[in-house]
Amino acid sequence: MQPNRAVVIEGVASDWECFRRWFDRSAEPPKLDVAYLRDTLPNVPVPVADCGKQHYNSHEKLEQNLHEFLQRWEGDETTERNRYYLKDWHLRREQPDYGFYRTPALFASDWLNEYLAEKGTDDYRFVYIGPKGTWTAFHADVFGSYSWSVNIFGRKRWYLLPPGEERKLRDRLGNLPFSVTEQSFREAGARYFSIEQAPGEAIFVPTGWYHQVLNVEDAISVNHNWFNGCNVGTVWCNLRDALRDVRREIDDCREMENFDEHCQLMLKASFGMDYADFLTIVLYN
């Protein structure tokens, strides 16, 4: 982790319950075992992205019941089916007694989720279930965290850029693109890696690496965002820079009462944590 390089690791999920039970290996090609998931998981609301609609720098979000999403999945391959992506689902938090995977030993030092799991309010542990053609827009991960993503079904195409290469893609106003292609990388002279991830493989995404991910087949993955002693310094620098930006934005209100407290509130709303949160997580670990 210290070199901050992207890595693909094979054979990570072979003993996971989700890898063994969530899809039907007897089918050709293998397919999601919708009946098993219906019987195993409650019909709870799940977050779904509409990959046909952009909302700022992401896709438009909606909420569906799990069984409704699975019913659409069972249908024929249509534009309607292939635009909805169940993503950022906190299944581990919502069903803590369902041991459908284990964090790989290489990624076990996780200051962020260890603290949040103990607190019991939030986490950065997700399940993604996406039909062929769904995708995640060009971005870098929250806080400047690491992320790992394990494919348990289907294949994904990753585009990853080392830190700083994304600057070559900015437009005249300094904005990054919503979507990228290999052609756009070549035209900008940006160095990039293109990786096709197979079932059972983990991808380690280092701090500050912008990336875009396409489901080239119907695909399911388990993902974590996290930080530890290797990248906590970068997370701190990003937090400090975000506070500087907040203070600059409301500098005309500097004389107001409790200005610093207001800045911390705005920092938490925009960045996802404030100074007190960061200190608490570090001291917990």
mmCIF file of C-alpha atoms in Angstrom:
data_model
loop_
_atom_site.group_PDB
_atom_site.id
_atom_site.type_symbol
_atom_site.label_atom_id
_atom_site.label_comp_id
_atom_site.label_asym_id
_atom_site.label_seq_id
_atom_site.Cartn_x
_atom_site.Cartn_y
_atom_site.Cartn_z
ATOM 1 C CA MET A 1 0.000 0.000 0.000
ATOM 2 C CA GLN A 2 2.797 2.407 0.812
ATOM 3 C CA PRO A 3 3.944 2.656 -2.858
ATOM 4 C CA ASN A 4 0.342 3.668 -3.744
ATOM 5 C CA ARG A 5 0.158 1.454 -6.833
ATOM 6 C CA ALA A 6 -2.891 -0.271 -8.283
ATOM 7 C CA VAL A 7 -2.854 -4.060 -7.908
ATOM 8 C CA VAL A 8 -4.986 -6.984 -9.131
ATOM 9 C CA ILE A 9 -5.153 -9.971 -6.759
ATOM 10 C CA GLU A 10 -6.526 -13.347 -7.858
ATOM 11 C CA GLY A 11 -8.455 -15.974 -5.910
ATOM 12 C CA VAL A 12 -9.785 -13.703 -3.185
ATOM 13 C CA ALA A 13 -13.416 -14.800 -2.957
ATOM 14 C CA SER A 14 -13.452 -18.567 -3.490
ATOM 15 C CA ASP A 15 -14.746 -19.322 0.021
ATOM 16 C CA TRP A 16 -17.246 -16.452 0.250
ATOM 17 C CA GLU A 17 -20.907 -17.372 0.608
ATOM 18 C CA CYS A 18 -21.899 -14.802 -2.024
ATOM 19 C CA PHE A 19 -19.356 -16.225 -4.498
ATOM 20 C CA ARG A 20 -20.621 -19.779 -3.986
ATOM 21 C CA ARG A 21 -24.384 -19.173 -3.700
ATOM 22 C CA TRP A 22 -25.475 -15.943 -5.359
ATOM 23 C CA PHE A 23 -25.239 -17.193 -8.917
ATOM 24 C CA ASP A 24 -26.152 -20.384 -10.753
ATOM 25 C CA ARG A 25 -22.987 -22.028 -12.064
ATOM 26 C CA SER A 26 -24.955 -24.760 -13.861
ATOM 27 C CA ALA A 27 -26.435 -22.241 -16.309
ATOM 28 C CA GLU A 28 -24.584 -21.413 -19.517
ATOM 29 C CA PRO A 29 -23.507 -18.713 -19.180
ATOM 30 C CA PRO A 30 -23.730 -18.555 -15.345
ATOM 31 C CA LYS A 31 -26.450 -16.210 -14.127
ATOM 32 C CA LEU A 32 -27.576 -14.506 -10.952
ATOM 33 C CA ASP A 33 -29.649 -16.845 -8.768
ATOM 34 C CA VAL A 34 -32.557 -14.477 -8.282
ATOM 35 C CA ALA A 35 -34.700 -17.053 -6.461
ATOM 36 C CA TYR A 36 -31.954 -17.655 -3.887
ATOM 37 C CA LEU A 37 -31.514 -13.927 -3.245
ATOM 38 C CA ARG A 38 -35.270 -13.451 -2.853
ATOM 39 C CA ASP A 39 -35.372 -16.268 -0.306
ATOM 40 C CA THR A 40 -32.244 -15.099 1.540
ATOM 41 C CA LEU A 41 -32.566 -11.319 1.632
ATOM 42 C CA PRO A 42 -35.485 -9.188 2.872
ATOM 43 C CA ASN A 43 -37.379 -6.995 0.424
ATOM 44 C CA VAL A 44 -35.781 -3.781 1.670
ATOM 45 C CA PRO A 45 -35.356 -0.415 -0.107
ATOM 46 C CA VAL A 46 -32.073 -0.294 -2.038
ATOM 47 C CA PRO A 47 -30.233 2.612 -3.743
ATOM 48 C CA VAL A 48 -30.319 2.456 -7.543
ATOM 49 C CA ALA A 49 -28.535 4.674 -10.066
ATOM 50 C CA ASP A 50 -30.144 5.488 -13.412
ATOM 51 C CA CYS A 51 -27.185 5.263 -15.785
ATOM 52 C CA GLY A 52 -29.225 7.005 -18.454
ATOM 53 C CA LYS A 53 -29.406 10.273 -16.511
ATOM 54 C CA GLN A 54 -26.567 12.485 -15.287
ATOM 55 C CA HIS A 55 -26.950 14.399 -12.029
ATOM 56 C CA TYR A 56 -24.015 16.775 -11.509
ATOM 57 C CA ASN A 57 -20.920 14.525 -11.435
ATOM 58 C CA SER A 58 -22.816 11.270 -10.878
ATOM 59 C CA HIS A 59 -25.909 9.418 -12.066
ATOM 60 C CA GLU A 60 -29.407 10.231 -10.913
ATOM 61 C CA LYS A 61 -30.354 8.198 -7.833
ATOM 62 C CA LEU A 62 -33.646 6.575 -6.926
ATOM 63 C CA GLU A 63 -34.869 3.997 -4.444
ATOM 64 C CA GLN A 64 -36.472 0.654 -5.271
ATOM 65 C CA ASN A 65 -37.378 -2.412 -3.280
ATOM 66 C CA LEU A 66 -34.844 -5.198 -3.738
ATOM 67 C CA HIS A 67 -37.369 -7.661 -5.169
ATOM 68 C CA GLU A 68 -38.543 -5.075 -7.696
ATOM 69 C CA PHE A 69 -34.950 -4.623 -8.857
ATOM 70 C CA LEU A 70 -34.454 -8.393 -9.092
ATOM 71 C CA GLN A 71 -37.683 -8.794 -11.052
ATOM 72 C CA ARG A 72 -36.419 -6.322 -13.653
ATOM 73 C CA TRP A 73 -33.085 -8.179 -13.717
ATOM 74 C CA GLU A 74 -34.884 -11.420 -14.685
ATOM 75 C CA GLY A 75 -36.400 -9.752 -17.737
ATOM 76 C CA ASP A 76 -35.017 -9.729 -21.250
ATOM 77 C CA GLU A 77 -31.975 -7.603 -22.053
ATOM 78 C CA THR A 78 -33.479 -4.236 -22.907
ATOM 79 C CA THR A 79 -32.386 -0.628 -22.650
ATOM 80 C CA GLU A 80 -34.758 -0.271 -19.693
ATOM 81 C CA ARG A 81 -33.241 -3.228 -17.823
ATOM 82 C CA ASN A 82 -29.661 -2.278 -18.569
ATOM 83 C CA ARG A 83 -29.770 1.288 -17.275
ATOM 84 C CA TYR A 84 -30.446 0.638 -13.574
ATOM 85 C CA TYR A 85 -27.491 -0.093 -11.291
ATOM 86 C CA LEU A 86 -27.926 -1.137 -7.660
ATOM 87 C CA LYS A 87 -24.906 0.480 -6.040
ATOM 88 C CA ASP A 88 -23.626 1.751 -2.699
ATOM 89 C CA TRP A 89 -25.868 -0.751 -0.900
ATOM 90 C CA HIS A 90 -24.898 -1.075 2.783
ATOM 91 C CA LEU A 91 -25.919 -4.737 2.971
ATOM 92 C CA ARG A 92 -23.287 -5.621 5.598
ATOM 93 C CA ARG A 93 -24.508 -2.854 7.889
ATOM 94 C CA GLU A 94 -28.189 -3.671 7.325
ATOM 95 C CA GLN A 95 -27.740 -7.451 7.758
ATOM 96 C CA PRO A 96 -24.807 -7.763 10.202
ATOM 97 C CA ASP A 97 -25.516 -11.442 10.940
ATOM 98 C CA TYR A 98 -25.349 -12.461 7.287
ATOM 99 C CA GLY A 99 -21.712 -13.416 6.673
ATOM 100 C CA PHE A 100 -21.744 -13.309 2.893
ATOM 101 C CA TYR A 101 -18.055 -12.294 2.617
ATOM 102 C CA ARG A 102 -14.910 -11.696 4.666
ATOM 103 C CA THR A 103 -12.558 -8.753 4.286
ATOM 104 C CA PRO A 104 -9.389 -10.043 2.574
ATOM 105 C CA ALA A 105 -6.462 -10.214 4.995
ATOM 106 C CA LEU A 106 -4.432 -7.799 2.860
ATOM 107 C CA PHE A 107 -7.048 -5.097 3.487
ATOM 108 C CA ALA A 108 -7.830 -5.896 7.119
ATOM 109 C CA SER A 109 -6.261 -2.757 8.633
ATOM 110 C CA ASP A 110 -9.262 -0.470 8.170
ATOM 111 C CA TRP A 111 -9.413 2.461 10.565
ATOM 112 C CA LEU A 112 -12.513 3.961 8.982
ATOM 113 C CA ASN A 113 -14.911 1.016 8.992
ATOM 114 C CA GLU A 114 -13.642 -0.439 12.271
ATOM 115 C CA TYR A 115 -14.656 2.777 13.991
ATOM 116 C CA LEU A 116 -17.933 3.225 12.095
ATOM 117 C CA ALA A 117 -19.008 -0.393 12.635
ATOM 118 C CA GLU A 118 -18.460 0.007 16.376
ATOM 119 C CA LYS A 119 -20.394 3.263 16.345
ATOM 120 C CA GLY A 120 -23.191 1.589 14.397
ATOM 121 C CA THR A 121 -24.318 4.591 12.368
ATOM 122 C CA ASP A 122 -22.668 4.372 8.953
ATOM 123 C CA ASP A 123 -19.993 2.565 6.995
ATOM 124 C CA TYR A 124 -18.189 2.512 3.655
ATOM 125 C CA ARG A 125 -18.838 -1.153 2.812
ATOM 126 C CA PHE A 126 -20.952 -1.682 -0.273
ATOM 127 C CA VAL A 127 -22.533 -4.191 -2.629
ATOM 128 C CA TYR A 128 -22.894 -3.369 -6.335
ATOM 129 C CA ILE A 129 -25.273 -5.307 -8.637
ATOM 130 C CA GLY A 130 -25.270 -4.045 -12.204
ATOM 131 C CA PRO A 131 -26.488 -5.388 -15.545
ATOM 132 C CA LYS A 132 -24.276 -5.276 -18.609
ATOM 133 C CA GLY A 133 -23.654 -1.697 -19.721
ATOM 134 C CA THR A 134 -24.113 0.012 -16.353
ATOM 135 C CA TRP A 135 -21.167 2.043 -15.185
ATOM 136 C CA THR A 136 -19.662 4.369 -12.587
ATOM 137 C CA ALA A 137 -18.597 7.829 -13.740
ATOM 138 C CA PHE A 138 -15.019 9.157 -13.648
ATOM 139 C CA HIS A 139 -14.070 9.983 -10.054
ATOM 140 C CA ALA A 140 -11.568 9.628 -7.224
ATOM 141 C CA ASP A 141 -12.668 7.985 -3.992
ATOM 142 C CA VAL A 142 -14.110 9.770 -0.977
ATOM 143 C CA PHE A 143 -11.680 11.426 1.486
ATOM 144 C CA GLY A 144 -8.694 10.336 -0.610
ATOM 145 C CA SER A 145 -9.312 6.834 0.750
ATOM 146 C CA TYR A 146 -8.130 3.531 -0.597
ATOM 147 C CA SER A 147 -10.714 1.211 -2.086
ATOM 148 C CA TRP A 148 -10.861 -2.466 -2.842
ATOM 149 C CA SER A 149 -13.384 -4.117 -5.124
ATOM 150 C CA VAL A 150 -13.905 -7.872 -5.460
ATOM 151 C CA ASN A 151 -15.886 -9.223 -8.403
ATOM 152 C CA ILE A 152 -18.036 -12.175 -7.441
ATOM 153 C CA PHE A 153 -19.871 -12.444 -10.758
ATOM 154 C CA GLY A 154 -19.349 -11.113 -14.284
ATOM 155 C CA ARG A 155 -16.558 -8.933 -15.646
ATOM 156 C CA LYS A 156 -15.744 -5.231 -15.312
ATOM 157 C CA ARG A 157 -13.578 -2.872 -17.352
ATOM 158 C CA TRP A 158 -11.545 -0.418 -15.261
ATOM 159 C CA TYR A 159 -9.760 2.711 -16.435
ATOM 160 C CA LEU A 160 -7.325 3.957 -13.776
ATOM 161 C CA LEU A 161 -5.121 7.057 -13.855
ATOM 162 C CA PRO A 162 -2.132 7.627 -11.556
ATOM 163 C CA PRO A 163 -2.376 10.793 -9.420
ATOM 164 C CA GLY A 164 -1.922 13.975 -11.439
ATOM 165 C CA GLU A 165 -2.760 12.453 -14.820
ATOM 166 C CA GLU A 166 -6.386 13.550 -14.424
ATOM 167 C CA ARG A 167 -5.265 17.186 -14.694
ATOM 168 C CA LYS A 168 -4.567 16.606 -18.395
ATOM 169 C CA LEU A 169 -8.290 15.945 -18.897
ATOM 170 C CA ARG A 170 -9.594 19.188 -17.378
ATOM 171 C CA ASP A 171 -11.403 21.632 -19.644
ATOM 172 C CA ARG A 172 -10.730 25.372 -19.879
ATOM 173 C CA LEU A 173 -12.769 25.967 -16.728
ATOM 174 C CA GLY A 174 -10.864 23.321 -14.795
ATOM 175 C CA ASN A 175 -13.703 20.787 -14.832
ATOM 176 C CA LEU A 176 -13.061 17.069 -15.124
ATOM 177 C CA PRO A 177 -15.099 15.011 -17.608
ATOM 178 C CA PHE A 178 -18.100 12.992 -16.495
ATOM 179 C CA SER A 179 -17.125 10.116 -18.782
ATOM 180 C CA VAL A 180 -13.763 9.101 -20.264
ATOM 181 C CA THR A 181 -12.590 6.828 -23.073
ATOM 182 C CA GLU A 182 -9.261 5.455 -24.200
ATOM 183 C CA GLN A 183 -9.423 7.915 -27.088
ATOM 184 C CA SER A 184 -9.819 10.849 -24.681
ATOM 185 C CA PHE A 185 -6.769 9.635 -22.737
ATOM 186 C CA ARG A 186 -4.677 9.413 -25.894
ATOM 187 C CA GLU A 187 -5.763 12.828 -27.125
ATOM 188 C CA ALA A 188 -4.869 14.392 -23.759
ATOM 189 C CA GLY A 189 -1.599 12.478 -23.464
ATOM 190 C CA ALA A 190 -2.733 11.011 -20.145
ATOM 191 C CA ARG A 191 -1.108 7.853 -18.796
ATOM 192 C CA TYR A 192 -3.679 5.239 -17.848
ATOM 193 C CA PHE A 193 -4.256 1.565 -17.135
ATOM 194 C CA SER A 194 -7.066 -0.486 -18.686
ATOM 195 C CA ILE A 195 -7.936 -3.636 -16.727
ATOM 196 C CA GLU A 196 -10.612 -6.263 -17.264
ATOM 197 C CA GLN A 197 -11.519 -7.725 -13.881
ATOM 198 C CA ALA A 198 -12.662 -11.359 -13.738
ATOM 199 C CA PRO A 199 -14.794 -13.080 -11.078
ATOM 200 C CA GLY A 200 -12.868 -13.775 -7.882
ATOM 201 C CA GLU A 201 -10.341 -11.000 -8.498
ATOM 202 C CA ALA A 202 -9.763 -7.999 -6.236
ATOM 203 C CA ILE A 203 -8.633 -4.612 -7.489
ATOM 204 C CA PHE A 204 -6.830 -2.325 -5.056
ATOM 205 C CA VAL A 205 -7.385 1.332 -5.986
ATOM 206 C CA PRO A 206 -4.786 3.548 -4.299
ATOM 207 C CA THR A 207 -5.280 7.028 -2.902
ATOM 208 C CA GLY A 208 -5.879 9.723 -5.497
ATOM 209 C CA TRP A 209 -6.253 7.413 -8.504
ATOM 210 C CA TYR A 210 -9.143 8.601 -10.676
ATOM 211 C CA HIS A 211 -11.077 5.777 -12.278
ATOM 212 C CA GLN A 212 -14.141 4.801 -14.281
ATOM 213 C CA VAL A 213 -15.738 1.345 -14.246
ATOM 214 C CA LEU A 214 -17.973 -0.383 -16.824
ATOM 215 C CA ASN A 215 -19.851 -3.643 -16.347
ATOM 216 C CA VAL A 216 -19.010 -5.450 -19.596
ATOM 217 C CA GLU A 217 -21.247 -8.309 -18.411
ATOM 218 C CA ASP A 218 -23.927 -8.563 -15.743
ATOM 219 C CA ALA A 219 -21.749 -8.135 -12.657
ATOM 220 C CA ILE A 220 -21.762 -8.113 -8.859
ATOM 221 C CA SER A 221 -19.035 -6.815 -6.579
ATOM 222 C CA VAL A 222 -18.254 -6.121 -2.932
ATOM 223 C CA ASN A 223 -16.403 -2.854 -2.287
ATOM 224 C CA HIS A 224 -14.843 -1.033 0.661
ATOM 225 C CA ASN A 225 -13.467 2.482 1.010
ATOM 226 C CA TRP A 226 -11.007 2.778 3.871
ATOM 227 C CA PHE A 227 -7.886 4.365 5.250
ATOM 228 C CA ASN A 228 -5.175 3.337 7.685
ATOM 229 C CA GLY A 229 -1.679 4.352 8.733
ATOM 230 C CA CYS A 230 -0.404 4.210 5.148
ATOM 231 C CA ASN A 231 -2.676 6.937 3.764
ATOM 232 C CA VAL A 232 -4.047 8.766 6.805
ATOM 233 C CA GLY A 233 -1.664 11.650 6.088
ATOM 234 C CA THR A 234 -3.213 12.142 2.655
ATOM 235 C CA VAL A 235 -6.718 12.031 4.106
ATOM 236 C CA TRP A 236 -5.690 14.710 6.619
ATOM 237 C CA CYS A 237 -4.270 16.927 3.860
ATOM 238 C CA ASN A 238 -7.480 16.571 1.836
ATOM 239 C CA LEU A 239 -9.571 17.423 4.896
ATOM 240 C CA ARG A 240 -7.434 20.479 5.626
ATOM 241 C CA ASP A 241 -7.674 21.642 2.002
ATOM 242 C CA ALA A 242 -11.443 21.164 2.029
ATOM 243 C CA LEU A 243 -11.725 23.371 5.133
ATOM 244 C CA ARG A 244 -9.613 26.013 3.422
ATOM 245 C CA ASP A 245 -12.048 25.972 0.489
ATOM 246 C CA VAL A 246 -15.034 26.295 2.831
ATOM 247 C CA ARG A 247 -13.490 29.262 4.622
ATOM 248 C CA ARG A 248 -12.730 30.923 1.308
ATOM 249 C CA GLU A 249 -16.320 30.465 0.108
ATOM 250 C CA ILE A 250 -17.828 32.198 3.149
ATOM 251 C CA ASP A 251 -14.995 34.605 3.879
ATOM 252 C CA ASP A 252 -17.426 37.544 3.732
ATOM 253 C CA CYS A 253 -19.096 36.086 6.861
ATOM 254 C CA ARG A 254 -15.883 35.890 8.872
ATOM 255 C CA GLU A 255 -17.150 38.351 11.504
ATOM 256 C CA MET A 256 -20.234 36.286 12.266
ATOM 257 C CA GLU A 257 -20.548 34.606 15.647
ATOM 258 C CA ASN A 258 -19.254 31.009 15.760
ATOM 259 C CA PHE A 259 -17.649 31.328 12.322
ATOM 260 C CA ASP A 260 -15.294 28.387 12.913
ATOM 261 C CA GLU A 261 -18.135 26.145 14.084
ATOM 262 C CA HIS A 262 -20.131 27.008 10.958
ATOM 263 C CA CYS A 263 -17.107 26.144 8.834
ATOM 264 C CA GLN A 264 -16.869 22.729 10.486
ATOM 265 C CA LEU A 265 -20.579 22.108 9.830
ATOM 266 C CA MET A 266 -20.129 22.986 6.173
ATOM 267 C CA LEU A 267 -16.985 20.852 6.001
ATOM 268 C CA LYS A 268 -18.887 17.826 7.279
ATOM 269 C CA ALA A 269 -21.694 18.418 4.782
ATOM 270 C CA SER A 270 -19.371 18.786 1.788
ATOM 271 C CA PHE A 271 -16.448 16.477 2.617
ATOM 272 C CA GLY A 272 -18.215 13.852 4.732
ATOM 273 C CA MET A 273 -16.326 14.430 7.986
ATOM 274 C CA ASP A 274 -15.075 17.323 10.081
ATOM 275 C CA TYR A 275 -11.967 17.754 12.242
ATOM 276 C CA ALA A 276 -13.643 16.187 15.284
ATOM 277 C CA ASP A 277 -14.636 13.092 13.288
ATOM 278 C CA PHE A 278 -11.115 12.679 11.939
ATOM 279 C CA LEU A 279 -9.515 13.015 15.372
ATOM 280 C CA THR A 280 -11.977 10.545 16.896
ATOM 281 C CA ILE A 281 -11.236 7.930 14.211
ATOM 282 C CA VAL A 282 -7.466 8.325 14.593
ATOM 283 C CA LEU A 283 -7.604 8.098 18.394
ATOM 284 C CA TYR A 284 -9.898 5.054 18.202
ATOM 285 C CA ASN A 285 -7.237 3.222 16.241
#
